[in-house]
Amino acid sequence: MRFKRVFFFFALAATAQADWTILSTSSEPGRDGLVHRHIVLEDPVGSERVTVDLAIFSTKSCTL
């Protein structure tokens, strides 16, 4: 499983050609150690914006 994660991040980094900048970030704590993180990125060359929402949690204290 760990190999798949590393491979995914390398594949993502290899295909990302733009210099993305962070426009805004916000974190919202939830219950049971869950954190919702909202990130807005912008590619200044292509004038594109991307919104990324992450759910961050410890695998030891949370289950799906």
CSV table of N, CA and C in Angstrom, one decimal:
chain,number,residue,atom,x,y,z
A,1,MET,N,0.8,-1.2,0.0
A,1,MET,CA,0.0,0.0,0.0
A,1,MET,C,0.9,1.3,0.0
A,2,ARG,N,1.9,1.2,0.7
A,2,ARG,CA,2.8,2.4,0.8
A,2,ARG,C,3.5,2.7,-0.5
A,3,PHE,N,3.8,1.6,-1.2
A,3,PHE,CA,4.4,1.8,-2.6
A,3,PHE,C,3.5,2.5,-3.5
A,4,LYS,N,2.2,2.1,-3.4
A,4,LYS,CA,1.2,2.7,-4.3
A,4,LYS,C,1.1,4.2,-4.1
A,5,ARG,N,1.1,4.6,-2.8
A,5,ARG,CA,1.1,6.1,-2.4
A,5,ARG,C,2.3,6.8,-3.0
A,6,VAL,N,3.5,6.2,-2.8
A,6,VAL,CA,4.7,6.9,-3.3
A,6,VAL,C,4.6,7.0,-4.8
A,7,PHE,N,4.2,6.0,-5.5
A,7,PHE,CA,4.1,6.0,-6.9
A,7,PHE,C,3.2,7.0,-7.4
A,8,PHE,N,2.0,7.2,-6.7
A,8,PHE,CA,1.0,8.2,-7.1
A,8,PHE,C,1.6,9.6,-7.0
A,9,PHE,N,2.3,9.9,-5.9
A,9,PHE,CA,2.9,11.2,-5.7
A,9,PHE,C,3.9,11.5,-6.8
A,10,PHE,N,4.8,10.5,-7.1
A,10,PHE,CA,5.8,10.7,-8.1
A,10,PHE,C,5.1,10.9,-9.5
A,11,ALA,N,4.1,10.2,-9.8
A,11,ALA,CA,3.4,10.4,-11.1
A,11,ALA,C,2.7,11.7,-11.1
A,12,LEU,N,2.1,12.2,-10.0
A,12,LEU,CA,1.5,13.5,-10.0
A,12,LEU,C,2.5,14.6,-10.2
A,13,ALA,N,3.7,14.5,-9.5
A,13,ALA,CA,4.7,15.5,-9.6
A,13,ALA,C,5.3,15.5,-11.0
A,14,ALA,N,5.4,14.4,-11.7
A,14,ALA,CA,5.9,14.3,-13.1
A,14,ALA,C,5.0,15.0,-14.1
A,15,THR,N,3.7,14.9,-13.8
A,15,THR,CA,2.7,15.5,-14.8
A,15,THR,C,2.4,16.9,-14.5
A,16,ALA,N,2.7,17.4,-13.3
A,16,ALA,CA,2.4,18.8,-13.0
A,16,ALA,C,3.5,19.7,-13.5
A,17,GLN,N,3.1,20.5,-14.6
A,17,GLN,CA,4.1,21.3,-15.2
A,17,GLN,C,4.0,22.8,-14.9
A,18,ALA,N,3.0,23.2,-14.2
A,18,ALA,CA,2.7,24.6,-13.9
A,18,ALA,C,3.4,24.9,-12.5
A,19,ASP,N,3.6,26.2,-12.3
A,19,ASP,CA,4.1,26.8,-11.1
A,19,ASP,C,2.8,27.3,-10.3
A,20,TRP,N,2.2,26.4,-9.6
A,20,TRP,CA,1.0,26.7,-8.9
A,20,TRP,C,1.3,27.5,-7.6
A,21,THR,N,0.5,28.5,-7.3
A,21,THR,CA,0.6,29.3,-6.1
A,21,THR,C,-0.6,29.1,-5.3
A,22,ILE,N,-0.4,29.2,-4.0
A,22,ILE,CA,-1.5,29.0,-3.0
A,22,ILE,C,-2.2,30.4,-2.8
A,23,LEU,N,-3.5,30.5,-3.2
A,23,LEU,CA,-4.2,31.7,-3.0
A,23,LEU,C,-4.8,31.8,-1.6
A,24,SER,N,-5.3,30.7,-1.1
A,24,SER,CA,-5.9,30.7,0.3
A,24,SER,C,-5.9,29.3,0.8
A,25,THR,N,-5.9,29.2,2.1
A,25,THR,CA,-6.0,28.0,2.9
A,25,THR,C,-6.9,28.2,4.1
A,26,SER,N,-7.6,27.2,4.5
A,26,SER,CA,-8.4,27.3,5.7
A,26,SER,C,-8.5,25.9,6.3
A,27,SER,N,-8.4,25.8,7.6
A,27,SER,CA,-8.6,24.5,8.3
A,27,SER,C,-9.8,24.6,9.2
A,28,GLU,N,-10.5,23.5,9.3
A,28,GLU,CA,-11.7,23.4,10.1
A,28,GLU,C,-11.6,22.1,10.9
A,29,PRO,N,-11.4,22.2,12.2
A,29,PRO,CA,-11.3,21.0,13.1
A,29,PRO,C,-12.7,20.4,13.2
A,30,GLY,N,-12.7,19.1,13.1
A,30,GLY,CA,-13.9,18.3,13.3
A,30,GLY,C,-13.9,17.5,14.6
A,31,ARG,N,-14.7,16.6,14.7
A,31,ARG,CA,-14.7,15.7,15.9
A,31,ARG,C,-13.8,14.5,15.7
A,32,ASP,N,-13.4,14.0,16.8
A,32,ASP,CA,-12.6,12.8,16.8
A,32,ASP,C,-11.2,12.9,16.1
A,33,GLY,N,-10.7,14.1,16.1
A,33,GLY,CA,-9.4,14.3,15.5
A,33,GLY,C,-9.3,14.5,14.0
A,34,LEU,N,-10.5,14.7,13.4
A,34,LEU,CA,-10.6,14.9,11.9
A,34,LEU,C,-10.4,16.4,11.6
A,35,VAL,N,-9.6,16.7,10.6
A,35,VAL,CA,-9.4,18.1,10.2
A,35,VAL,C,-9.8,18.2,8.7
A,36,HIS,N,-10.6,19.2,8.4
A,36,HIS,CA,-10.9,19.5,7.0
A,36,HIS,C,-10.1,20.7,6.5
A,37,ARG,N,-9.3,20.5,5.5
A,37,ARG,CA,-8.4,21.5,5.0
A,37,ARG,C,-8.9,21.9,3.6
A,38,HIS,N,-9.1,23.2,3.3
A,38,HIS,CA,-9.6,23.7,2.0
A,38,HIS,C,-8.5,24.6,1.4
A,39,ILE,N,-8.0,24.2,0.3
A,39,ILE,CA,-6.9,24.9,-0.4
A,39,ILE,C,-7.3,25.4,-1.8
A,40,VAL,N,-7.0,26.6,-2.1
A,40,VAL,CA,-7.3,27.2,-3.4
A,40,VAL,C,-5.9,27.5,-4.1
A,41,LEU,N,-5.6,26.9,-5.2
A,41,LEU,CA,-4.4,27.0,-6.0
A,41,LEU,C,-4.6,27.7,-7.3
A,42,GLU,N,-3.6,28.5,-7.8
A,42,GLU,CA,-3.8,29.2,-9.1
A,42,GLU,C,-2.5,29.0,-9.9
A,43,ASP,N,-2.8,28.8,-11.2
A,43,ASP,CA,-1.7,28.8,-12.2
A,43,ASP,C,-1.7,30.1,-12.8
A,44,PRO,N,-0.7,31.0,-12.5
A,44,PRO,CA,-0.7,32.4,-13.0
A,44,PRO,C,-0.5,32.4,-14.6
A,45,VAL,N,0.1,31.4,-15.1
A,45,VAL,CA,0.4,31.4,-16.6
A,45,VAL,C,-0.9,31.1,-17.4
A,46,GLY,N,-1.6,30.1,-16.9
A,46,GLY,CA,-2.8,29.7,-17.6
A,46,GLY,C,-4.1,30.2,-17.0
A,47,SER,N,-4.0,31.0,-16.0
A,47,SER,CA,-5.1,31.6,-15.3
A,47,SER,C,-6.2,30.6,-14.9
A,48,GLU,N,-5.7,29.5,-14.4
A,48,GLU,CA,-6.6,28.4,-13.9
A,48,GLU,C,-6.5,28.4,-12.4
A,49,ARG,N,-7.7,28.0,-11.8
A,49,ARG,CA,-7.8,27.8,-10.4
A,49,ARG,C,-8.2,26.4,-10.1
A,50,VAL,N,-7.7,25.9,-9.0
A,50,VAL,CA,-8.1,24.5,-8.6
A,50,VAL,C,-8.4,24.6,-7.1
A,51,THR,N,-9.5,23.9,-6.6
A,51,THR,CA,-9.8,23.9,-5.2
A,51,THR,C,-9.5,22.4,-4.8
A,52,VAL,N,-8.8,22.3,-3.7
A,52,VAL,CA,-8.5,21.0,-3.1
A,52,VAL,C,-9.0,20.9,-1.7
A,53,ASP,N,-9.8,19.9,-1.5
A,53,ASP,CA,-10.4,19.6,-0.1
A,53,ASP,C,-9.8,18.4,0.4
A,54,LEU,N,-9.2,18.4,1.6
A,54,LEU,CA,-8.5,17.3,2.2
A,54,LEU,C,-9.2,16.9,3.5
A,55,ALA,N,-9.3,15.7,3.8
A,55,ALA,CA,-9.7,15.2,5.2
A,55,ALA,C,-8.5,14.6,5.8
A,56,ILE,N,-8.0,15.2,6.8
A,56,ILE,CA,-6.7,14.7,7.5
A,56,ILE,C,-7.1,14.1,8.8
A,57,PHE,N,-6.6,12.8,9.0
A,57,PHE,CA,-6.9,12.1,10.2
A,57,PHE,C,-5.9,11.1,10.4
A,58,SER,N,-5.8,10.7,11.7
A,58,SER,CA,-4.8,9.6,12.1
A,58,SER,C,-5.5,8.3,11.9
A,59,THR,N,-4.8,7.4,11.2
A,59,THR,CA,-5.3,6.0,11.0
A,59,THR,C,-5.4,5.2,12.3
A,60,LYS,N,-4.8,5.7,13.3
A,60,LYS,CA,-4.8,5.0,14.6
A,60,LYS,C,-6.0,5.4,15.4
A,61,SER,N,-6.5,6.6,15.2
A,61,SER,CA,-7.7,7.1,16.0
A,61,SER,C,-9.0,7.2,15.3
A,62,CYS,N,-9.0,7.1,13.9
A,62,CYS,CA,-10.2,7.2,13.1
A,62,CYS,C,-10.4,6.0,12.2
A,63,THR,N,-11.6,5.7,11.9
A,63,THR,CA,-11.9,4.7,11.0
A,63,THR,C,-13.0,5.2,10.0
A,64,LEU,N,-13.0,4.6,8.8
A,64,LEU,CA,-14.0,5.0,7.8
A,64,LEU,C,-15.1,4.1,7.8
